Coordinates of C-alpha atoms in Angstrom, one line a residue:
M1123 CA 112.1 127.8 72.5
S1124 CA 114.3 130.4 74.3
D1125 CA 116.9 129.4 76.8
R1126 CA 114.8 130.8 79.6
L1127 CA 111.8 128.8 78.6
R1128 CA 113.9 125.7 78.4
T1129 CA 115.3 126.3 81.8
Q1130 CA 111.8 126.8 83.2
A1131 CA 110.5 123.6 81.5
K1132 CA 113.4 121.6 82.8
A1133 CA 112.8 122.9 86.4
A1134 CA 109.1 122.1 86.1
R1135 CA 110.0 118.5 85.3
H1136 CA 111.9 118.2 88.6
H1137 CA 109.1 119.4 90.8
L1138 CA 106.8 116.9 92.5
A1139 CA 103.1 117.4 91.6
W1140 CA 101.3 119.4 94.3
P1141 CA 98.6 116.7 94.9
V1142 CA 101.3 114.2 95.8
V1143 CA 103.0 116.7 98.1
L1144 CA 99.7 117.5 99.9
F1145 CA 98.9 113.8 100.2
L1146 CA 102.2 112.8 101.7
V1147 CA 102.3 115.8 104.1
A1148 CA 98.7 115.0 105.1
L1149 CA 99.6 111.5 106.1
F1150 CA 101.8 112.9 108.9
N1151 CA 99.0 115.2 110.1
P1152 CA 97.0 113.6 113.0
W1153 CA 94.0 116.0 112.9
T1154 CA 90.6 114.2 112.7
F1155 CA 87.1 115.5 112.5
K1156 CA 83.6 114.4 111.5
I1157 CA 81.3 115.3 108.6
G1158 CA 78.0 113.9 109.9
S1159 CA 78.8 110.3 110.9
L1160 CA 81.8 110.1 108.6
A1161 CA 85.2 110.3 110.2
M1162 CA 87.6 112.4 108.2
S1163 CA 91.3 112.9 108.3
M1164 CA 93.6 115.3 106.3
Y1165 CA 94.7 112.6 103.9
R1166 CA 91.1 111.6 103.2
L1167 CA 90.3 115.2 102.3
V1168 CA 93.2 115.2 99.7
L1169 CA 92.0 111.9 98.3
V1170 CA 88.4 113.0 98.1
A1171 CA 89.5 116.1 96.2
T1172 CA 91.8 114.2 93.7
I1173 CA 90.0 110.9 93.1
V1174 CA 87.6 112.1 90.4
P1175 CA 90.2 113.9 88.3
C1176 CA 92.6 110.9 88.6
L1177 CA 89.8 108.5 87.8
I1178 CA 88.9 110.4 84.6
Y1179 CA 92.5 110.7 83.6
W1180 CA 93.0 106.9 84.0
L1181 CA 89.7 106.1 82.2
R1182 CA 90.9 108.2 79.2
G1183 CA 93.9 105.9 79.0
K1184 CA 96.5 108.5 79.8
V1185 CA 98.5 106.2 82.0
G1186 CA 97.6 102.9 80.3
F1187 CA 95.7 100.0 81.9
R1188 CA 97.4 97.4 84.0
L1189 CA 96.1 94.2 85.6
A1190 CA 96.5 95.6 89.1
D1191 CA 94.2 98.5 88.2
I1192 CA 91.4 96.1 87.3
L1193 CA 92.0 93.9 90.3
L1194 CA 91.9 96.8 92.8
L1195 CA 88.6 98.0 91.2
A1196 CA 87.3 94.5 91.6
Y1197 CA 88.5 94.5 95.2
C1198 CA 86.5 97.7 95.9
G1199 CA 83.4 96.4 94.1
W1200 CA 83.4 93.0 95.8
G1201 CA 84.2 94.6 99.2
T1202 CA 81.2 96.9 98.8
L1203 CA 79.0 94.0 97.8
A1204 CA 80.2 91.9 100.8
L1205 CA 79.4 94.8 103.1
D1206 CA 75.9 95.0 101.6
V1207 CA 75.3 91.3 102.1
N1208 CA 76.6 91.4 105.7
H1209 CA 75.3 94.8 106.9
G1210 CA 72.9 96.3 104.5
I1211 CA 72.9 99.1 101.9
G1212 CA 73.7 101.9 104.5
T1213 CA 77.0 100.4 105.6
A1214 CA 77.8 99.4 102.0
T1215 CA 77.3 102.9 100.8
Q1216 CA 79.3 104.7 103.5
S1217 CA 82.1 102.2 104.2
G1218 CA 82.2 101.0 100.6
G1219 CA 82.7 104.6 99.5
I1220 CA 85.6 105.1 101.9
L1221 CA 87.1 101.8 100.8
F1222 CA 87.0 103.1 97.2
V1223 CA 88.4 106.5 98.1
E1224 CA 91.3 105.1 100.1
T1225 CA 92.1 102.2 97.8
M1226 CA 91.7 103.6 94.3
G1227 CA 92.2 107.2 95.4
A1228 CA 95.7 106.5 96.8
Y1229 CA 96.7 104.1 94.1
L1230 CA 95.5 106.2 91.1
L1231 CA 97.1 109.3 92.6
A1232 CA 100.5 107.6 92.3
R1233 CA 99.6 106.1 88.9
C1234 CA 98.7 109.5 87.5
Y1235 CA 101.4 111.7 89.1
V1236 CA 104.4 109.4 89.5
R1237 CA 105.3 108.7 85.9
K1238 CA 109.0 109.5 85.6
L1239 CA 112.2 108.7 87.4
D1240 CA 112.3 112.3 88.7
D1241 CA 108.8 111.9 90.1
F1242 CA 109.8 108.8 91.9
R1243 CA 112.9 110.3 93.3
N1244 CA 111.2 113.5 94.4
M1245 CA 108.4 111.4 96.1
A1246 CA 111.0 109.3 97.9
R1247 CA 112.9 112.4 99.0
L1248 CA 109.8 114.0 100.5
L1249 CA 108.9 110.8 102.3
F1250 CA 112.4 110.5 103.6
W1251 CA 112.5 114.1 105.0
L1252 CA 109.1 113.7 106.6
I1253 CA 110.4 110.6 108.4
A1254 CA 113.7 112.3 109.3
A1255 CA 111.7 115.2 110.8
L1256 CA 110.1 112.7 113.2
L1257 CA 113.3 111.3 114.6
P1258 CA 114.1 114.0 117.3
F1259 CA 110.5 113.9 118.5
A1260 CA 110.5 110.1 118.5
L1261 CA 113.7 110.1 120.6
Y1262 CA 112.1 112.5 123.1
E1263 CA 109.0 110.4 123.3
A1264 CA 110.9 107.1 123.8
V1265 CA 113.2 108.5 126.5
F1266 CA 110.8 110.9 128.4
N1267 CA 107.5 109.0 127.9
D1268 CA 105.9 112.1 126.4
N1269 CA 104.3 112.3 123.0
I1270 CA 105.0 116.0 122.5
L1271 CA 103.8 116.0 118.8
L1272 CA 100.3 114.8 119.6
R1273 CA 100.0 117.3 122.5
L1274 CA 101.0 120.1 120.1
F1275 CA 98.6 119.0 117.3
S1276 CA 95.7 118.3 119.7
S1277 CA 96.0 121.8 121.1
V1278 CA 94.8 123.1 117.7
L1279 CA 92.3 120.5 116.5
P1280 CA 91.2 117.0 117.7
S1281 CA 93.8 114.4 116.9
H1282 CA 94.5 110.7 117.5
P1283 CA 94.3 109.6 121.1
V1284 CA 97.6 108.7 122.8
S1285 CA 98.3 105.0 122.7
Y1286 CA 99.5 103.6 126.0
T1287 CA 101.5 100.4 125.5
E1288 CA 103.9 98.4 127.7
P1289 CA 107.4 99.8 127.5
R1290 CA 110.1 97.7 126.0
W1291 CA 113.8 97.7 127.1
G1292 CA 112.8 100.5 129.5
L1293 CA 111.7 102.8 126.7
R1294 CA 108.3 104.0 125.5
R1295 CA 107.1 102.5 122.2
V1296 CA 107.0 105.5 120.0
Q1297 CA 103.7 106.6 118.3
T1298 CA 104.4 110.3 117.2
V1299 CA 101.6 111.4 114.9
F1300 CA 100.0 108.0 114.1
E1301 CA 97.4 105.9 115.9
H1302 CA 99.7 103.2 117.2
P1303 CA 103.4 102.4 117.4
I1304 CA 103.1 99.6 114.9
L1305 CA 101.7 101.9 112.3
F1306 CA 104.4 104.4 113.0
G1307 CA 107.0 101.6 112.5
V1308 CA 105.4 100.4 109.2
I1309 CA 105.2 103.9 107.7
C1310 CA 108.8 104.8 108.6
G1311 CA 110.2 101.5 107.7
S1312 CA 108.6 101.6 104.2
A1313 CA 111.2 104.2 103.1
L1314 CA 114.4 102.3 104.0
A1315 CA 115.3 100.9 100.5
A1316 CA 114.2 104.1 98.8
A1317 CA 116.4 106.2 101.2
N1318 CA 119.4 104.1 100.2
M1319 CA 119.0 103.6 96.5
V1320 CA 116.8 106.4 95.3
V1321 CA 117.4 109.4 97.5
G1322 CA 121.0 108.3 97.8
Y1323 CA 121.5 107.5 94.2
G1324 CA 124.8 108.9 92.9
E1325 CA 126.0 109.8 96.4
T1326 CA 128.9 108.4 98.4
G1327 CA 128.4 105.2 100.4
A1328 CA 128.7 107.2 103.6
K1329 CA 125.9 109.5 102.7
R1330 CA 123.7 106.7 101.6
L1331 CA 124.4 104.8 104.8
F1332 CA 123.6 107.8 106.8
K1333 CA 120.2 108.3 105.2
T1334 CA 119.5 104.6 105.6
G1335 CA 120.5 104.8 109.3
I1336 CA 118.0 107.7 109.9
V1337 CA 115.1 105.7 108.6
G1338 CA 116.2 102.5 110.4
A1339 CA 116.7 104.3 113.7
T1340 CA 113.3 106.0 113.5
T1341 CA 111.6 102.7 112.7
F1342 CA 113.3 100.9 115.5
L1343 CA 111.9 103.2 118.1
S1344 CA 108.4 101.7 117.4
F1345 CA 109.9 98.6 119.2
S1346 CA 107.5 96.5 117.1
A1347 CA 108.7 93.1 115.8
G1348 CA 106.9 93.4 112.4
P1349 CA 108.3 96.7 111.3
I1350 CA 111.8 95.9 112.6
S1351 CA 111.7 92.5 110.8
A1352 CA 110.7 94.3 107.6
I1353 CA 113.6 96.8 107.8
A1354 CA 116.0 93.9 108.7
A1355 CA 114.8 92.1 105.6
Q1356 CA 115.3 95.2 103.5
G1357 CA 118.7 95.7 104.9
L1358 CA 119.7 92.1 104.1
L1359 CA 118.4 92.6 100.5
L1360 CA 120.4 95.8 100.1
G1361 CA 123.5 94.0 101.4
W1362 CA 122.9 91.1 99.0
D1363 CA 122.6 93.5 96.1
W1364 CA 125.8 95.3 97.1
V1365 CA 127.9 92.2 97.8
L1366 CA 126.8 90.4 94.6
R1367 CA 126.5 93.5 92.5
N1368 CA 128.8 92.1 89.8
N1369 CA 126.8 88.9 89.6
P1370 CA 123.9 89.3 87.0
N1371 CA 122.2 86.2 88.4
R1372 CA 122.1 87.3 92.0
W1373 CA 118.4 87.6 92.3
K1374 CA 117.8 84.1 90.7
L1375 CA 120.3 82.8 93.3
L1376 CA 118.3 84.5 96.0
W1377 CA 115.0 82.9 94.8
T1378 CA 116.8 79.6 95.0
V1379 CA 117.8 80.2 98.6
V1380 CA 114.3 81.4 99.5
F1381 CA 112.7 78.3 97.9
A1382 CA 115.2 76.0 99.7
M1383 CA 114.4 77.7 103.1
Y1384 CA 110.7 77.3 102.4
V1385 CA 111.1 73.6 101.7
L1386 CA 113.3 73.2 104.8
V1387 CA 110.8 74.9 107.1
S1388 CA 107.9 72.9 105.6
L1389 CA 109.7 69.6 106.2
A1390 CA 111.4 70.2 109.5
S1391 CA 108.8 72.2 111.4
N1392 CA 105.4 71.1 112.7
Q1393 CA 104.1 74.6 111.8
S1394 CA 103.1 76.1 108.5
V1395 CA 105.5 78.5 106.9
P1396 CA 103.4 81.6 107.9
E1397 CA 103.1 80.3 111.5
F1398 CA 106.8 79.7 111.6
Y1399 CA 107.6 83.2 110.5
M1400 CA 105.0 84.8 112.9
T1401 CA 106.1 82.9 115.9
H1402 CA 109.9 83.3 115.4
F1403 CA 110.0 87.0 114.6
S1404 CA 108.3 88.6 117.7
F1405 CA 109.5 90.3 120.8
D1406 CA 107.6 88.0 123.2
P1407 CA 106.3 84.4 123.0
E1408 CA 102.8 85.5 124.0
S1409 CA 102.4 87.9 121.1
A1410 CA 103.9 85.2 118.7
G1411 CA 101.5 82.6 120.0
Y1412 CA 98.5 84.9 119.6
R1413 CA 99.4 85.7 116.0
A1414 CA 99.5 81.9 115.3
L1415 CA 96.0 81.7 116.8
I1416 CA 94.8 84.5 114.5
W1417 CA 96.1 82.6 111.5
Q1418 CA 94.5 79.4 112.7
Y1419 CA 91.0 80.7 113.5
G1420 CA 91.1 83.5 110.8
S1421 CA 91.8 81.1 108.0
G1422 CA 89.0 78.9 109.4
S1423 CA 86.7 81.8 109.3
V1424 CA 87.5 82.4 105.7
M1425 CA 86.7 78.8 104.9
N1426 CA 83.4 79.1 106.8
H1427 CA 82.4 82.3 104.9
P1428 CA 84.4 81.9 101.6
L1429 CA 82.2 84.1 99.3
F1430 CA 81.3 87.3 101.2
G1431 CA 83.3 87.0 104.4
V1432 CA 81.8 88.4 107.6
G1433 CA 82.1 92.1 106.8
Y1434 CA 82.9 94.1 109.9
G1435 CA 81.0 91.6 112.1
K1436 CA 82.4 89.0 114.4
W1437 CA 84.7 86.6 112.7
D1438 CA 84.9 83.0 113.8
R1439 CA 87.0 82.8 116.9
P1440 CA 86.8 81.9 120.6
D1441 CA 85.1 84.5 122.8
W1442 CA 88.3 85.2 124.7
M1443 CA 90.1 86.4 121.6
T1444 CA 89.8 90.1 120.6
S1445 CA 88.5 91.3 117.3
S1446 CA 92.0 92.5 116.2
I1447 CA 93.4 90.8 113.1
D1448 CA 97.1 91.6 113.0
M1449 CA 97.5 90.2 109.5
F1450 CA 96.8 92.3 106.4
W1451 CA 96.9 89.5 103.8
L1452 CA 94.4 87.4 105.8
A1453 CA 92.1 90.3 107.0
N1454 CA 90.9 91.1 103.5
A1455 CA 89.7 87.6 103.0
I1456 CA 88.0 87.5 106.5
F1457 CA 86.2 90.8 105.7
Y1458 CA 85.2 90.3 102.1
G1459 CA 85.6 86.6 101.4
L1460 CA 88.2 84.9 99.2
P1461 CA 87.4 87.0 96.1
G1462 CA 88.3 90.2 98.0
G1463 CA 91.4 88.7 99.6
L1464 CA 92.7 87.3 96.3
A1465 CA 92.0 90.5 94.4
M1466 CA 94.2 92.5 96.7
F1467 CA 96.9 89.8 96.9
L1468 CA 97.0 89.4 93.1
A1469 CA 97.1 93.2 92.5
Y1470 CA 100.2 93.3 94.7
L1471 CA 101.8 90.3 92.9
S1472 CA 101.0 91.4 89.4
T1473 CA 102.6 94.8 90.1
V1474 CA 105.7 93.3 91.7
F1475 CA 106.2 90.7 89.0
G1476 CA 105.4 93.1 86.2
V1477 CA 108.0 95.6 87.4
G1478 CA 110.5 92.8 88.0
A1479 CA 110.1 91.3 84.5
A1480 CA 110.4 94.7 82.7
K1481 CA 113.0 94.8 80.0
G1482 CA 114.9 97.6 78.4
L1483 CA 115.3 99.7 81.5
G1484 CA 118.2 102.2 81.8
R1485 CA 120.8 102.1 84.5
K1486 CA 119.1 104.5 86.9
A1487 CA 115.7 102.8 86.3
V1488 CA 117.2 99.4 87.2
V1489 CA 118.4 100.8 90.5
Y1490 CA 115.1 102.5 91.2
R1491 CA 113.3 99.2 90.3
T1492 CA 115.4 97.3 92.8
A1493 CA 114.6 99.8 95.5
F1494 CA 110.9 99.5 94.7
L1495 CA 110.9 95.7 94.8
I1496 CA 112.8 95.7 98.1
M1497 CA 110.3 98.2 99.5
M1498 CA 107.4 96.0 98.4
T1499 CA 109.1 92.9 99.9
G1500 CA 109.1 94.8 103.3
F1501 CA 105.4 95.4 103.0
F1502 CA 104.8 91.7 102.1
M1503 CA 106.6 90.5 105.1
V1504 CA 105.2 92.9 107.6
G1505 CA 101.7 92.3 106.2
W1506 CA 101.8 88.8 107.9
T1507 CA 102.1 90.4 111.4
V1508 CA 100.4 93.7 111.0
H1509 CA 97.1 94.9 109.6
F1510 CA 97.4 98.0 107.3
W1511 CA 94.7 100.5 108.2
N1512 CA 94.2 104.3 107.8
A1513 CA 97.5 106.1 106.9
T1514 CA 99.4 102.8 106.6
Y1515 CA 96.9 101.4 104.2
V1516 CA 96.8 104.4 101.9
L1517 CA 100.6 104.7 101.9
F1518 CA 100.9 101.0 100.9
L1519 CA 98.5 101.5 98.0
F1520 CA 100.2 104.8 97.0
L1521 CA 103.6 103.2 97.0
L1522 CA 102.4 100.2 95.1
G1523 CA 101.0 102.5 92.4
S1524 CA 104.2 104.7 92.4
G1525 CA 106.3 101.9 91.0
A1526 CA 103.9 100.8 88.2
F1527 CA 105.5 103.0 85.6
L1528 CA 108.8 101.1 85.9
A1529 CA 107.1 98.2 84.1
E1530 CA 106.9 100.6 81.1
P1531 CA 110.5 101.4 80.0
A1532 CA 109.3 104.0 77.5
A1533 CA 107.6 105.9 80.2
S1534 CA 110.5 106.1 82.6
G1535 CA 112.4 108.8 80.8
D1536 CA 115.7 107.1 81.7
E1537 CA 118.2 107.6 78.9
E1538 CA 121.1 106.1 80.8
P1539 CA 122.2 102.8 79.1
A1540 CA 122.0 99.7 81.3
E1541 CA 125.6 99.0 80.5
E1542 CA 128.5 101.4 80.1
P1543 CA 129.2 102.1 76.4
K1544 CA 132.6 101.2 75.1
R1545 CA 134.9 104.2 75.2
R1546 CA 135.9 105.3 71.7
R1547 CA 139.5 105.8 70.9
N1548 CA 140.5 109.4 70.6
P1549 CA 143.2 109.7 67.8
R1550 CA 144.5 112.8 69.4
T1551 CA 145.3 111.1 72.7
H1552 CA 146.0 107.6 71.5
G1553 CA 149.3 106.4 72.9
H1554 CA 149.3 109.2 75.5
R1555 CA 147.9 109.6 78.9
P1556 CA 144.5 111.3 78.5
V1557 CA 144.0 114.6 80.2
K1558 CA 141.5 114.5 83.1
S1559 CA 138.7 116.9 82.1
G1560 CA 136.1 116.1 84.7
T1561 CA 134.8 113.7 87.2
V1562 CA 132.7 110.7 86.2
P1563 CA 129.5 110.6 88.2
Q1564 CA 129.1 107.6 90.5
R1565 CA 126.5 105.1 89.3
R1566 CA 125.1 102.0 90.7

C-alpha cells in the first residue's frame, strides 16, 4: 500500500461514522412533526433509517452477541405484549414499534458503529461540543427568562413547547432545545466523566478541568436536583480515582464504603435506601416527599400487576396524584410488569459489570472504561429521581451500547500496555546523562 493510501486509511479510522453524527446532532434538534397519528422527531428519523441495517449487521454476528442484547430484545418483546394485553393490538403495534425503534435502534447504532477507542473518543468529543454550544444560550435563558433557541427553531418548523417552571434562586430553569429542564440536565450531565477522561485524555489537568467545568456549569443551569446530584457523584468518583490513582484496590475500597453506607442507612433510617436518597437529594421538601410517594404507590402498583403492568393506563395511586412517574427504574415495571422492568435493569447491570470485569485492557482503554462506568453510575443515580423519555431515553441506550466493546479487549484496538514497560539500558548512554530527544506524552 502506498504512503498516500496509508494516510487516507489512517484518517478514515479517526472519523466518526456518519449515522452516529446524524443521530447525536438530531438529539439536539427540537423539530417535531407527525406522520399520520405517529409523532416524529429528527432523531427518530435517523433511527428508523438505520435500525434495519444495524439489526442485520448484528444478526450476522459482526459485533458478537452479549447478554444485554438479548435482554433488551426481551424488554421490547415483553413491552409490546404488555401493551397488547392492556390496550389491544393497535396500541401494541404503534407504541410497541416505537419502543423497539428507540430501544434497539439507539443501542444497536452504538454497538455497530462504536467499536474502537477512536470511535468512543470521537463520539464523546462530538457530544461534548454539542453541550458546550448550548452554554451561552443556557446562560441567556437563565438570566433573561427567554428561551431564544426554541424561538429560533420554532420559527422554521414546529418544535417542543416552552416549559414554564418555577424559578430557582431568582433564575429561570433552563430548557434550551429539550422538552423540560430535567431532560436538559440529564443529557448535559451524562458527558461529565467523558469530558474529563476521554475528551481530555492526554491533556493537561487545567484543560481537562476546563472541559469538565463547561459540562458541569451547563448541567447546573437546569436547577434540577437529580441531574445535579448525578454530576456531583461523577465529580466525586473522578476525584476518588485521581486521589487514589496509585492504589490498585481503590475501586474495591469504594465498594466497601458504599456497602457500609447502605447498611448504615438501612439500620439507622426509618426509610428504605431509595426513599432516603430521593428525600435527601432534592431542592425542596415537597418534591422529595412526592417522590417518596411515587416509590410507595408505584411499587405497590407493580405488585398488584406483576406480569403485564398497567401499560399506559392509570397506575395504582390516589386520585390527587398526577400520572407522572419520576423514576426510570420503577416506571418500566409499572408499564410492562416485573419481566419488563427486570429486563431493562439487568441489561444495564450486565453491561456495566461485563465492562468492569474485562481483563487485558491497555492503558488508554482502562481510562476510557473508568469514564464509561462513572457515566453509567450517573445514569443509575439520576434514574431514581427522573424518568428517561424521548431524547434522554435514546441517549441512555446509545451510551450504554457505546461502551460494550470495552468488554472485548481484542476489539478495542488499544496497543498501549496497561503498565509502563521497563526501560532497556542503552549501552551507548550507560553511565552518562541521556540526551533528551522528545517529550513523553502524558498518560493516565
